[in-house]
Short mmCIF file of C-alpha atoms and ligand atoms in Angstrom, two decimals:
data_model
loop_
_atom_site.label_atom_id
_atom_site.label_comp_id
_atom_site.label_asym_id
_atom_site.label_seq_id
_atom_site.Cartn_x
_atom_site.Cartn_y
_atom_site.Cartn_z
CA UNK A 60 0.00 0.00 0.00
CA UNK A 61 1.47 3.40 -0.91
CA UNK A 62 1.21 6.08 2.12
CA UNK A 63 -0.76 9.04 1.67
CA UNK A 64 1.07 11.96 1.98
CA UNK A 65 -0.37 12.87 5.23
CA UNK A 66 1.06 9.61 6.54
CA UNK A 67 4.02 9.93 5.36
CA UNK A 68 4.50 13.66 6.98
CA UNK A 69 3.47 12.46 10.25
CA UNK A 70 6.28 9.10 9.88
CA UNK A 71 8.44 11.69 8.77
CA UNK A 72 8.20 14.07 12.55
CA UNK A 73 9.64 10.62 13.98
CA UNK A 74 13.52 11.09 13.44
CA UNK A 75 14.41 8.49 15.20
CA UNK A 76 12.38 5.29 14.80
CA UNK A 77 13.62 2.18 12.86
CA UNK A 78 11.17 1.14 10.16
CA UNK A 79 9.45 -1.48 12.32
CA UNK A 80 7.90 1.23 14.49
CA UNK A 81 7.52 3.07 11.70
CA UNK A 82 5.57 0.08 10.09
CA UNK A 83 3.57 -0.24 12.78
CA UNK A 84 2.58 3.53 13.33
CA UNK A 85 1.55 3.38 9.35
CA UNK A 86 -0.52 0.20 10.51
CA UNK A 87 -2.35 1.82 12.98
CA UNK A 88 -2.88 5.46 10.65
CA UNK A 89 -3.68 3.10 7.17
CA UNK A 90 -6.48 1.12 9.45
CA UNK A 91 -10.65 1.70 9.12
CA UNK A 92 -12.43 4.20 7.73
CA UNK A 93 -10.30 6.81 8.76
CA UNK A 94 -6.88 5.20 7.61
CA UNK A 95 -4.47 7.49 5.39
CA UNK A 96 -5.89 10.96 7.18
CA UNK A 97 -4.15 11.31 9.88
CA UNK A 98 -7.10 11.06 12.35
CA UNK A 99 -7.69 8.17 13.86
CA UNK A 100 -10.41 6.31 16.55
CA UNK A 101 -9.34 3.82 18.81
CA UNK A 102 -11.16 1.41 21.18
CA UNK A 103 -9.46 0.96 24.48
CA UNK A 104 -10.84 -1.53 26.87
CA UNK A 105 -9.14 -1.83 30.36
CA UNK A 106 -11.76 -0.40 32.59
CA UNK A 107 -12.60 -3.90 33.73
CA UNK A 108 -9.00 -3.81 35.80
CA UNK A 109 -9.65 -0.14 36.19
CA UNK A 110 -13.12 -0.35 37.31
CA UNK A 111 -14.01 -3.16 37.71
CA UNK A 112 -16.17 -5.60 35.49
CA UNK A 113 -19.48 -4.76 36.28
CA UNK A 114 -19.08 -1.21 36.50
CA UNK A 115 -17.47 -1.64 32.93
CA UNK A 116 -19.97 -4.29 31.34
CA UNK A 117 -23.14 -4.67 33.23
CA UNK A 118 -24.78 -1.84 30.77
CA UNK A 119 -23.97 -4.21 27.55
CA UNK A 120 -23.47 -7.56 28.85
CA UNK A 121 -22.65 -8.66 25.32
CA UNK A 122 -19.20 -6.81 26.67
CA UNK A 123 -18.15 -9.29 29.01
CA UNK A 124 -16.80 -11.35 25.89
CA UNK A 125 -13.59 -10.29 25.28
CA UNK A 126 -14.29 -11.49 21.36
CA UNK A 127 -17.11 -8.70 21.16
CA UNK A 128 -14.65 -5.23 21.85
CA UNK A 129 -12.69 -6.82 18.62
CA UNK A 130 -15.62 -7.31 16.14
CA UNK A 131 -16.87 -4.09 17.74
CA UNK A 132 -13.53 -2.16 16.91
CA UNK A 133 -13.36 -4.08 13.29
CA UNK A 134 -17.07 -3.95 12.67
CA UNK A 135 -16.69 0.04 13.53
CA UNK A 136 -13.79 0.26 10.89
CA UNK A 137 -11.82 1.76 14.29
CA UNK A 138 -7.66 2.42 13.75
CA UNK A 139 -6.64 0.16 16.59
CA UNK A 140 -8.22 -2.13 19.67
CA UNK A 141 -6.21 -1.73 22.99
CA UNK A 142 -6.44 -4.05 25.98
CA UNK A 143 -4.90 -5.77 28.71
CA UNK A 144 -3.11 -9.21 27.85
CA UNK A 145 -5.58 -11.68 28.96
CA UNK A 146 -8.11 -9.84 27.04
CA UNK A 147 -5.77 -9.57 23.99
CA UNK A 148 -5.20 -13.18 24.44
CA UNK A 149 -8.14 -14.27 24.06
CA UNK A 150 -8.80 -13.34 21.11
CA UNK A 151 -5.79 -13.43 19.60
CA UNK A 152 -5.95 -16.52 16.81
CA UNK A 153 -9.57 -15.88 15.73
CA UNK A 154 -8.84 -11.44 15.19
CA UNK A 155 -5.01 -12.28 14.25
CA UNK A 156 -4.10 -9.58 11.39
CA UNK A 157 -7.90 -8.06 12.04
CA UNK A 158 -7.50 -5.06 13.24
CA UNK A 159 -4.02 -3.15 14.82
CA UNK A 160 -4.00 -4.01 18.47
CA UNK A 161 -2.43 -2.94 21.32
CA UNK A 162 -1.24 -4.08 24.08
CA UNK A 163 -1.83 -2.30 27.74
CA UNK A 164 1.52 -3.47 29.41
CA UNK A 165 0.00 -1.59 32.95
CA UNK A 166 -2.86 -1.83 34.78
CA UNK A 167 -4.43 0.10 38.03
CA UNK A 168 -7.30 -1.48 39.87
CA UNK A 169 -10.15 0.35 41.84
CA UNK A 170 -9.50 -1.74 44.85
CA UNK A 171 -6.02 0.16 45.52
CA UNK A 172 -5.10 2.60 47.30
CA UNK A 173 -2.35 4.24 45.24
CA UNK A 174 -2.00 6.25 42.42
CA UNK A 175 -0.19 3.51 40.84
CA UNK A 176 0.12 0.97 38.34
CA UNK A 177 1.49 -2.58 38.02
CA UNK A 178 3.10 -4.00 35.49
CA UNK A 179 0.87 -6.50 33.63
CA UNK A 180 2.44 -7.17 30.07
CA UNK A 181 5.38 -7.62 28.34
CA UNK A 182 7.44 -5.79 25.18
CA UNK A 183 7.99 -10.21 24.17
CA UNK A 184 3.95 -10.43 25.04
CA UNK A 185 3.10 -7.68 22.20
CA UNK A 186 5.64 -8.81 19.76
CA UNK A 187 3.67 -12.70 20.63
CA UNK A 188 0.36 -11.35 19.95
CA UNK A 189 1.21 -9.21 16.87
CA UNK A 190 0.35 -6.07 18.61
CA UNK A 191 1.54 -2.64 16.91
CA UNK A 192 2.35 -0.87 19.89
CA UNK A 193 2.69 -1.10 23.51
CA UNK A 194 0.01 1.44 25.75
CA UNK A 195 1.31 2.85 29.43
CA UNK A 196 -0.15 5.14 31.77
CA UNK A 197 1.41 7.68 33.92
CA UNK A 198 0.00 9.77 36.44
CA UNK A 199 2.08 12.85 36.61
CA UNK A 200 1.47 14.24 40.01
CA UNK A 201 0.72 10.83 42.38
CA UNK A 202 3.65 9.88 44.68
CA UNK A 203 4.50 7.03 42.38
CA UNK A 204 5.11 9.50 39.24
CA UNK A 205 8.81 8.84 38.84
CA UNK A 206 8.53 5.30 39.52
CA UNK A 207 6.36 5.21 36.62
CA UNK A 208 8.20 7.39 33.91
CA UNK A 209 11.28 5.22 34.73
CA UNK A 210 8.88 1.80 34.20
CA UNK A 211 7.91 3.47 30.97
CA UNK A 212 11.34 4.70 29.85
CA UNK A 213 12.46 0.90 30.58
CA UNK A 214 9.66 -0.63 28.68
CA UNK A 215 9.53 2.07 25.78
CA UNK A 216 13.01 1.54 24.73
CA UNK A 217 12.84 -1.96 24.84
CA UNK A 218 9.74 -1.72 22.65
CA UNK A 219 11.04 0.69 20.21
CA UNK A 220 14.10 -1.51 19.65
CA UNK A 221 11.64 -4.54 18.71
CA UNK A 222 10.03 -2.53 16.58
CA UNK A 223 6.84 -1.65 18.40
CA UNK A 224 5.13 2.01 18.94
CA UNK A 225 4.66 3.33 22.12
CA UNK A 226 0.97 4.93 22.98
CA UNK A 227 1.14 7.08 26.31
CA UNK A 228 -2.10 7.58 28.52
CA UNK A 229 -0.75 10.23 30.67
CA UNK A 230 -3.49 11.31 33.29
CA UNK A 231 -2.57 13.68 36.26
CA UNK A 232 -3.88 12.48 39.60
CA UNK A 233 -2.17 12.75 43.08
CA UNK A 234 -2.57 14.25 46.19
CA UNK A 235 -1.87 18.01 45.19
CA UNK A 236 -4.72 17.90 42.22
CA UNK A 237 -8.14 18.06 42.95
CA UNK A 238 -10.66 16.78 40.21
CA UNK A 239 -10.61 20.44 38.72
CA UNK A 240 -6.85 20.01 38.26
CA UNK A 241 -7.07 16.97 36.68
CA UNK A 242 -8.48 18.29 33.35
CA UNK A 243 -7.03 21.75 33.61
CA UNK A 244 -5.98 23.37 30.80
CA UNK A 245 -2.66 23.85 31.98
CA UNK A 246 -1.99 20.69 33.39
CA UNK A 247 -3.43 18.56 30.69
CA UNK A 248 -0.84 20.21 28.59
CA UNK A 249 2.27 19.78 31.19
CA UNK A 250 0.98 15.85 30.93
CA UNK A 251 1.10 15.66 27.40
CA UNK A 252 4.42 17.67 26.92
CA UNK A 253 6.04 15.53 29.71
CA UNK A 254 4.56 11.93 27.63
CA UNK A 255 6.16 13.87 24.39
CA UNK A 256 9.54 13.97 26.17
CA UNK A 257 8.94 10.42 27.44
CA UNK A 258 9.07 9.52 23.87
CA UNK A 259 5.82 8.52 23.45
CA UNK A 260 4.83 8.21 19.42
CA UNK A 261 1.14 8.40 20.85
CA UNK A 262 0.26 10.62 23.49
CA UNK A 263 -3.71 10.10 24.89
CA UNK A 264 -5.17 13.06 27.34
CA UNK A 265 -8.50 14.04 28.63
CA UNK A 266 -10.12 16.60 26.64
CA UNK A 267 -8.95 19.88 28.71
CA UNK A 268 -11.45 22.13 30.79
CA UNK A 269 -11.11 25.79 30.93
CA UNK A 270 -9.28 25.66 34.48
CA UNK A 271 -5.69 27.15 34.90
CA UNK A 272 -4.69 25.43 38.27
CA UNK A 273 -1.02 25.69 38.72
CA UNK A 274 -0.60 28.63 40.69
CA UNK A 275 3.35 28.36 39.27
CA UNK A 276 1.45 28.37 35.62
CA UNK A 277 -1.42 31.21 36.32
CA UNK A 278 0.57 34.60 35.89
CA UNK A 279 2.47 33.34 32.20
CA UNK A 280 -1.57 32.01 30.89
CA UNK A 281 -2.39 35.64 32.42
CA UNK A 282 0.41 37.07 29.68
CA UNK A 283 0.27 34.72 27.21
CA UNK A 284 -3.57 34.02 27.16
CA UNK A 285 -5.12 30.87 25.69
CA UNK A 286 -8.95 31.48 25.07
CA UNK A 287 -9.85 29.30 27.37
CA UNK A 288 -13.93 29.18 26.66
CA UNK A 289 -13.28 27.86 22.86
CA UNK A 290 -12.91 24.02 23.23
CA UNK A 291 -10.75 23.77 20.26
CA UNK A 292 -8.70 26.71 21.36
CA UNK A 293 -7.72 24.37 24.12
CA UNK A 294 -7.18 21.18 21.83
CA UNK A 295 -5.15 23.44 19.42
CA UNK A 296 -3.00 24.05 22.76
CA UNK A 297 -2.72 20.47 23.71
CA UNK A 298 -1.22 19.89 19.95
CA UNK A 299 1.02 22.74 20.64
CA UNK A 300 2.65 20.80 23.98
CA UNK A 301 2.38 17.73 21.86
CA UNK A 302 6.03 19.39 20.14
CA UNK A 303 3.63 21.57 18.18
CA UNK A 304 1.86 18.52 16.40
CA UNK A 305 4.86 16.45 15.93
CA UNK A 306 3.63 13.78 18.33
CA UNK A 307 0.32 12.32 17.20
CA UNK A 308 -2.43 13.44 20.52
CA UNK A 309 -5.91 11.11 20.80
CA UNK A 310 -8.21 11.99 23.67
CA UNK A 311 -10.31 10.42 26.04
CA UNK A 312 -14.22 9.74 26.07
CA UNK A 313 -14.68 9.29 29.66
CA UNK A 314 -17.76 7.84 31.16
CA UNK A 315 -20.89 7.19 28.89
CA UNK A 316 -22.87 10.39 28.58
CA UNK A 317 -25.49 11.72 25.36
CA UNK A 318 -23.86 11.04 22.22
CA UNK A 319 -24.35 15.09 21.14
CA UNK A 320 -22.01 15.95 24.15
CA UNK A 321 -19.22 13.52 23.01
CA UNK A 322 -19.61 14.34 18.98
CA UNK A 323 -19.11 18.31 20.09
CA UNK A 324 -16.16 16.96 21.90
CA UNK A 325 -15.00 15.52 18.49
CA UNK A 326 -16.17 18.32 16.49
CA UNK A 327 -13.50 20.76 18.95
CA UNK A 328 -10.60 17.77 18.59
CA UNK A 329 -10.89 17.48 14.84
CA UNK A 330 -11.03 21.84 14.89
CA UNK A 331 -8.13 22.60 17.16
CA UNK A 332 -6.00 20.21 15.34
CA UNK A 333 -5.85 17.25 17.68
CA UNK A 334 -5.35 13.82 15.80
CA UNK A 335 -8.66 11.96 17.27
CA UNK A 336 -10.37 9.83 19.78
CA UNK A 337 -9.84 6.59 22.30
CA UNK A 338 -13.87 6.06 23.07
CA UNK A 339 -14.16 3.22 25.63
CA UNK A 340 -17.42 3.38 28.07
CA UNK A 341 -18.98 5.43 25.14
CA UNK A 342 -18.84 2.49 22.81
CA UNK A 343 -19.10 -0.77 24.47
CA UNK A 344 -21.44 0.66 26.95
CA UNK A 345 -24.45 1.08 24.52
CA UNK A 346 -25.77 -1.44 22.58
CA UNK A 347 -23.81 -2.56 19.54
CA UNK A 348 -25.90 -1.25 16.68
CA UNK A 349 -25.67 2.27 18.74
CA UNK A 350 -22.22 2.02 19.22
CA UNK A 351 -22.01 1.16 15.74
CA UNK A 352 -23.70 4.53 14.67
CA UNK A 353 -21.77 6.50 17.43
CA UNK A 354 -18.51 5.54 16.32
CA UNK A 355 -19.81 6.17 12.82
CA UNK A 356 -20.87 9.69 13.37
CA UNK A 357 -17.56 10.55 15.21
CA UNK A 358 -15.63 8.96 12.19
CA UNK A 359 -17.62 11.60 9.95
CA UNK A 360 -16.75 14.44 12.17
CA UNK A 361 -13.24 13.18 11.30
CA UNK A 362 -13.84 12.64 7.89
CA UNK A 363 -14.97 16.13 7.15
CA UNK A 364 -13.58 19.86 6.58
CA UNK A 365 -12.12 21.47 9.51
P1 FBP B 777 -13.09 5.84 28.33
O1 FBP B 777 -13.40 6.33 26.94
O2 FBP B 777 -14.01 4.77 28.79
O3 FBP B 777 -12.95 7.00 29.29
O4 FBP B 777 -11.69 5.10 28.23
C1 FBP B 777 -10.49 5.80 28.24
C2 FBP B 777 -9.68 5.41 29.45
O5 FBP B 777 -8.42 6.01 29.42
C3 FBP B 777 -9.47 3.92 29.65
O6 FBP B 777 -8.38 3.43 28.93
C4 FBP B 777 -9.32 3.84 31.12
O7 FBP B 777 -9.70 2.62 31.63
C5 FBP B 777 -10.26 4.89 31.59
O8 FBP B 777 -10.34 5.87 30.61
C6 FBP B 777 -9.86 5.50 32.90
O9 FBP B 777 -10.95 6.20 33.37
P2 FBP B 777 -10.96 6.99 34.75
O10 FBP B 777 -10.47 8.35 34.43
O11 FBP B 777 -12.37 6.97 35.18
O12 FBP B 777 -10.06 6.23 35.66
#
């Protein structure tokens, strides 16, 4: 398959990657309905460690079957399907070459009591199950931050020497940031900057709110203003911490809400420049032929003019 020329501009902003990560970045952007644009929509399912199964399922029990969240992503025409290995593995001969997967190599679990997360899979467990990349939170601001950037710098060089991508979830949490922090403009953008210079090829946020919460941070936002109340103002400023849009940026659905709210989400993603979605609860929450239309009408939104 040639590369669009999009595709190729975006391989080209990573200097440094040997053509299997290249190959597999390509794989991911040249999957579904969106593949060769640059935008892309990916299903991530680990909320059952995260959350815990019911919490994550009982809406659509069809979702319990770990075979379902792959013929969902497929069926959807999605870029990419990340999970957890026991959920990758089961699936793995019947969806082999289906659909770009990805493997979550850490998990945190509701029942704990840190801002942590173990490790749960392998660089040698993607490269088993074919996966494209590897996926790895951080939570920049919990006790355990550094311990987890040097996990991550451990595991991402040993997957970018096999060959493998590296997708970053990078979600501040910790004892100094209350829930409005969390999602704060500012912050959102120190995360994604700091997964940039973690070397992350794929850096996933929550879509930003129009908080400025580092007190450190307020008076340069005072001379330097973003406009704060334009939702893709504040994507376009994400993509700017993201090495100015040389790191691809997805963002988060969070928990299931009205599909209008989550496609003006999209609509302010696609606008300010961000590179897409990674729609969880919001897809295999609802039924599947709603899903199915869901993820349709956010792969139009992507699909369209800006
Ligand atoms: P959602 O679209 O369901 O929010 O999924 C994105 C995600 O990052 C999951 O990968 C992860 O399990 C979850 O959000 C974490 O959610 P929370 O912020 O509630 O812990």
């Amino acid at each position: 398959m040639k590369l669009t020329p999009r595709v190729a501009k975006i391989l080209s902003w990573y200097e440094s990657d040997n053509p299997g990560t290249k190959a597999n970045l390509a794989r991911i952007l040249n999957a579904g309905r969106l593949g060769g644009t640059g935008r892309m929509v990916i299903l991530p399912v680990d909320q059952g460690f995260e959350h815990g199964p019911a919490r994550s399922f009982a809406p659509n029990p069809a979702a319990y079957d770990p075979h379902y969240h792959f013929e969902l992503a497929i069926e959807a025409g999605l870029n990419a399907y990340a999970a957890p290995l026991g959920s990758l593995e089961a699936g793995a001969a019947t969806f082999a070459g289906c659909i770009p997967t990805i493997l979550k190599v850490n998990s945190s679990n509701s029942l704990a009591t840190t801002k942590d997360q173990a490790v749960t899979g392998s660089v040698s467990d993607a490269l088993r199950l074919g996966c494209s990349a590897i996926g790895f939170t951080i939570y920049p601001g919990s006790e355990y931050a550094f311990d987890l950037m040097e996990e991550l710098r451990d595991m991402a060089e040993d997957a970018k020497a096999a060959g493998l991508a590296v997708v970053v979830w990078s979600y501040p949490r910790g004892p100094n940031l209350d829930k409005v922090a969390e999602t704060a403009l500012d912050i959102a953008a120190y995360a994604a900057h700091m997964a940039a210079l973690l070397g992350a090829h794929i850096i996933k946020v929550k879509p930003p709110t129009e908080a400025i919460s580092l007190d450190a941070a307020k008076k340069t936002y005072a001379s330097h203003p973003v406009e704060v109340g334009d939702a893709a103002k504040r994507i376009a400023h994400i993509v700017q911490a993201c090495f100015n849009g040389r790191r691809l940026v997805v963002f988060s659905g969070g928990e299931s809400r009205g599909a209008d709210s989550l496609l003006d989400d999209v609509r302010a993603i696609h606008a300010g420049g961000g590179n897409g979605s990674i729609v969880g609860r919001n897809a295999f929450q609802r039924s599947k032929p709603d899903a199915l239309k869901l993820l349709s009408d956010i792969i139009d939104v992507y699909l369209s003019e800006v």
